[in-house]
mmCIF file of C-alpha atoms in Angstrom:
data_model
loop_
_atom_site.group_PDB
_atom_site.id
_atom_site.type_symbol
_atom_site.label_atom_id
_atom_site.label_comp_id
_atom_site.label_asym_id
_atom_site.label_seq_id
_atom_site.Cartn_x
_atom_site.Cartn_y
_atom_site.Cartn_z
ATOM 1 C CA GLN A 1 -2.821 -12.592 21.831
ATOM 2 C CA VAL A 2 -0.249 -10.100 20.541
ATOM 3 C CA GLN A 3 -1.168 -6.477 21.047
ATOM 4 C CA LEU A 4 0.761 -3.347 20.141
ATOM 5 C CA VAL A 5 -0.221 0.119 21.420
ATOM 6 C CA GLU A 6 1.395 3.271 20.065
ATOM 7 C CA SER A 7 1.416 6.645 21.718
ATOM 8 C CA GLY A 8 3.215 9.950 21.575
ATOM 9 C CA GLY A 9 2.055 11.451 18.330
ATOM 10 C CA GLY A 10 0.972 15.042 17.958
ATOM 11 C CA LEU A 11 1.393 18.336 16.168
ATOM 12 C CA VAL A 12 4.840 19.835 16.003
ATOM 13 C CA GLN A 13 6.530 22.592 13.998
ATOM 14 C CA ALA A 14 9.173 21.835 11.429
ATOM 15 C CA GLY A 15 12.503 21.303 13.116
ATOM 16 C CA GLY A 16 10.854 19.980 16.238
ATOM 17 C CA SER A 17 11.009 16.645 17.998
ATOM 18 C CA LEU A 18 8.663 13.921 19.098
ATOM 19 C CA ARG A 19 9.083 10.557 20.828
ATOM 20 C CA LEU A 20 6.770 7.712 19.978
ATOM 21 C CA SER A 21 6.221 4.628 22.071
ATOM 22 C CA CYS A 22 4.984 1.158 21.193
ATOM 23 C CA ALA A 23 4.073 -1.058 24.107
ATOM 24 C CA ALA A 24 3.717 -4.786 23.438
ATOM 25 C CA SER A 25 1.794 -7.513 25.188
ATOM 26 C CA GLY A 26 1.478 -11.196 24.368
ATOM 27 C CA ILE A 27 5.028 -11.307 22.948
ATOM 28 C CA ILE A 28 8.514 -10.647 24.235
ATOM 29 C CA LEU A 29 10.004 -7.985 21.944
ATOM 30 C CA SER A 30 13.633 -8.899 22.726
ATOM 31 C CA GLY A 31 13.012 -12.213 21.027
ATOM 32 C CA ASN A 32 11.493 -10.805 17.842
ATOM 33 C CA GLY A 33 12.118 -8.152 15.317
ATOM 34 C CA ILE A 34 9.840 -5.154 15.084
ATOM 35 C CA GLY A 35 9.594 -1.990 13.049
ATOM 36 C CA TRP A 36 8.159 1.459 12.856
ATOM 37 C CA TYR A 37 6.140 2.188 9.756
ATOM 38 C CA ARG A 38 4.262 5.205 8.505
ATOM 39 C CA GLN A 39 1.504 5.926 6.067
ATOM 40 C CA ALA A 40 0.825 9.364 4.637
ATOM 41 C CA PRO A 41 -2.478 10.281 2.998
ATOM 42 C CA GLY A 42 -2.713 8.712 -0.459
ATOM 43 C CA LYS A 43 0.490 6.760 -0.055
ATOM 44 C CA GLN A 44 1.457 3.217 0.836
ATOM 45 C CA ARG A 45 2.639 2.214 4.228
ATOM 46 C CA GLU A 46 6.423 2.312 4.347
ATOM 47 C CA LEU A 47 9.101 1.042 6.704
ATOM 48 C CA VAL A 48 10.745 3.855 8.688
ATOM 49 C CA VAL A 49 13.103 1.708 10.735
ATOM 50 C CA GLY A 50 13.305 -1.900 11.867
ATOM 51 C CA ILE A 51 15.208 -3.491 14.709
ATOM 52 C CA THR A 52 16.021 -7.184 14.770
ATOM 53 C CA ARG A 53 16.012 -9.355 17.876
ATOM 54 C CA THR A 54 19.800 -9.000 18.013
ATOM 55 C CA GLY A 55 19.545 -5.232 17.849
ATOM 56 C CA THR A 56 20.498 -4.543 14.296
ATOM 57 C CA ARG A 57 18.795 -1.395 13.012
ATOM 58 C CA ASN A 58 17.754 -0.640 9.451
ATOM 59 C CA TYR A 59 16.729 2.936 8.705
ATOM 60 C CA ALA A 60 15.014 4.341 5.629
ATOM 61 C CA ASP A 61 17.266 6.837 3.894
ATOM 62 C CA SER A 62 14.745 9.594 4.410
ATOM 63 C CA VAL A 63 15.077 9.419 8.214
ATOM 64 C CA LEU A 64 18.718 8.366 8.628
ATOM 65 C CA GLY A 65 20.466 10.667 11.049
ATOM 66 C CA ARG A 66 17.201 12.179 12.345
ATOM 67 C CA PHE A 67 15.258 9.262 13.809
ATOM 68 C CA THR A 68 16.450 6.747 16.360
ATOM 69 C CA ILE A 69 14.795 3.452 17.333
ATOM 70 C CA SER A 70 15.390 1.975 20.805
ATOM 71 C CA ARG A 71 14.052 -0.876 22.818
ATOM 72 C CA ASP A 72 13.449 -1.177 26.556
ATOM 73 C CA ASN A 73 13.324 -4.914 27.318
ATOM 74 C CA ALA A 74 12.157 -4.385 30.879
ATOM 75 C CA LYS A 75 9.130 -2.462 29.685
ATOM 76 C CA ASN A 76 8.662 -4.573 26.531
ATOM 77 C CA THR A 77 8.428 -1.301 24.647
ATOM 78 C CA ILE A 78 10.131 0.275 21.650
ATOM 79 C CA TYR A 79 10.577 3.938 21.022
ATOM 80 C CA LEU A 80 11.090 6.196 18.017
ATOM 81 C CA GLU A 81 12.912 9.420 18.761
ATOM 82 C CA MET A 82 12.249 11.805 15.887
ATOM 83 C CA ASN A 83 14.334 14.981 15.557
ATOM 84 C CA SER A 84 14.566 17.680 12.913
ATOM 85 C CA LEU A 85 11.069 16.832 11.767
ATOM 86 C CA LYS A 86 9.953 17.917 8.340
ATOM 87 C CA PRO A 87 6.462 18.428 6.871
ATOM 88 C CA GLU A 88 6.974 15.328 4.733
ATOM 89 C CA ASP A 89 7.261 13.269 7.931
ATOM 90 C CA THR A 90 3.536 13.883 8.455
ATOM 91 C CA ALA A 91 1.817 10.477 8.582
ATOM 92 C CA VAL A 92 0.175 7.910 10.796
ATOM 93 C CA TYR A 93 2.954 5.969 12.459
ATOM 94 C CA TYR A 94 2.533 2.282 13.272
ATOM 95 C CA CYS A 95 4.636 -0.353 14.964
ATOM 96 C CA GLY A 96 4.403 -3.753 13.422
ATOM 97 C CA LEU A 97 5.887 -7.184 13.633
ATOM 98 C CA ASP A 98 5.617 -10.656 12.156
ATOM 99 C CA PHE A 99 5.067 -13.563 14.527
ATOM 100 C CA VAL A 100 4.231 -17.169 13.699
ATOM 101 C CA GLY A 101 3.217 -16.350 10.156
ATOM 102 C CA ARG A 102 1.063 -13.334 10.960
ATOM 103 C CA THR A 103 1.603 -9.585 10.845
ATOM 104 C CA TYR A 104 0.499 -7.576 13.812
ATOM 105 C CA TRP A 105 -0.081 -3.801 13.814
ATOM 106 C CA GLY A 106 -0.884 -1.261 16.418
ATOM 107 C CA GLN A 107 -3.713 1.222 15.978
ATOM 108 C CA GLY A 108 -1.321 4.021 14.870
ATOM 109 C CA THR A 109 -0.522 7.436 16.116
ATOM 110 C CA GLN A 110 -0.804 10.590 14.080
ATOM 111 C CA VAL A 111 2.239 12.831 13.557
ATOM 112 C CA THR A 112 1.661 16.162 11.916
ATOM 113 C CA VAL A 113 4.562 18.517 11.138
ATOM 114 C CA SER A 114 3.621 22.048 10.257
ATOM 115 C CA SER A 115 5.842 24.243 8.082
#
């Protein structure tokens, strides 16, 4: 059974930084693509950044240059380093992946950026 568990969210002032983690079990992340997504109140869930099994990264324009995705294969964990945070980055952040025809999501972690 694939499970994804996010952590690292919190409250931060504009301009600050946070590092999110997504630990996976039941799947080897190095053999599968995975992404960070976010959903703000009243908005649809959107892709923040994805990383393919070969390491190719695809960032949303809104976070390019500020956010960085990385993967630790030994820990089967991905990270999202978020710098220069803005109030509009406030959302619940999820990691998600597709595997054998099904989409798996973590429970999400709240990120709140105050102005």
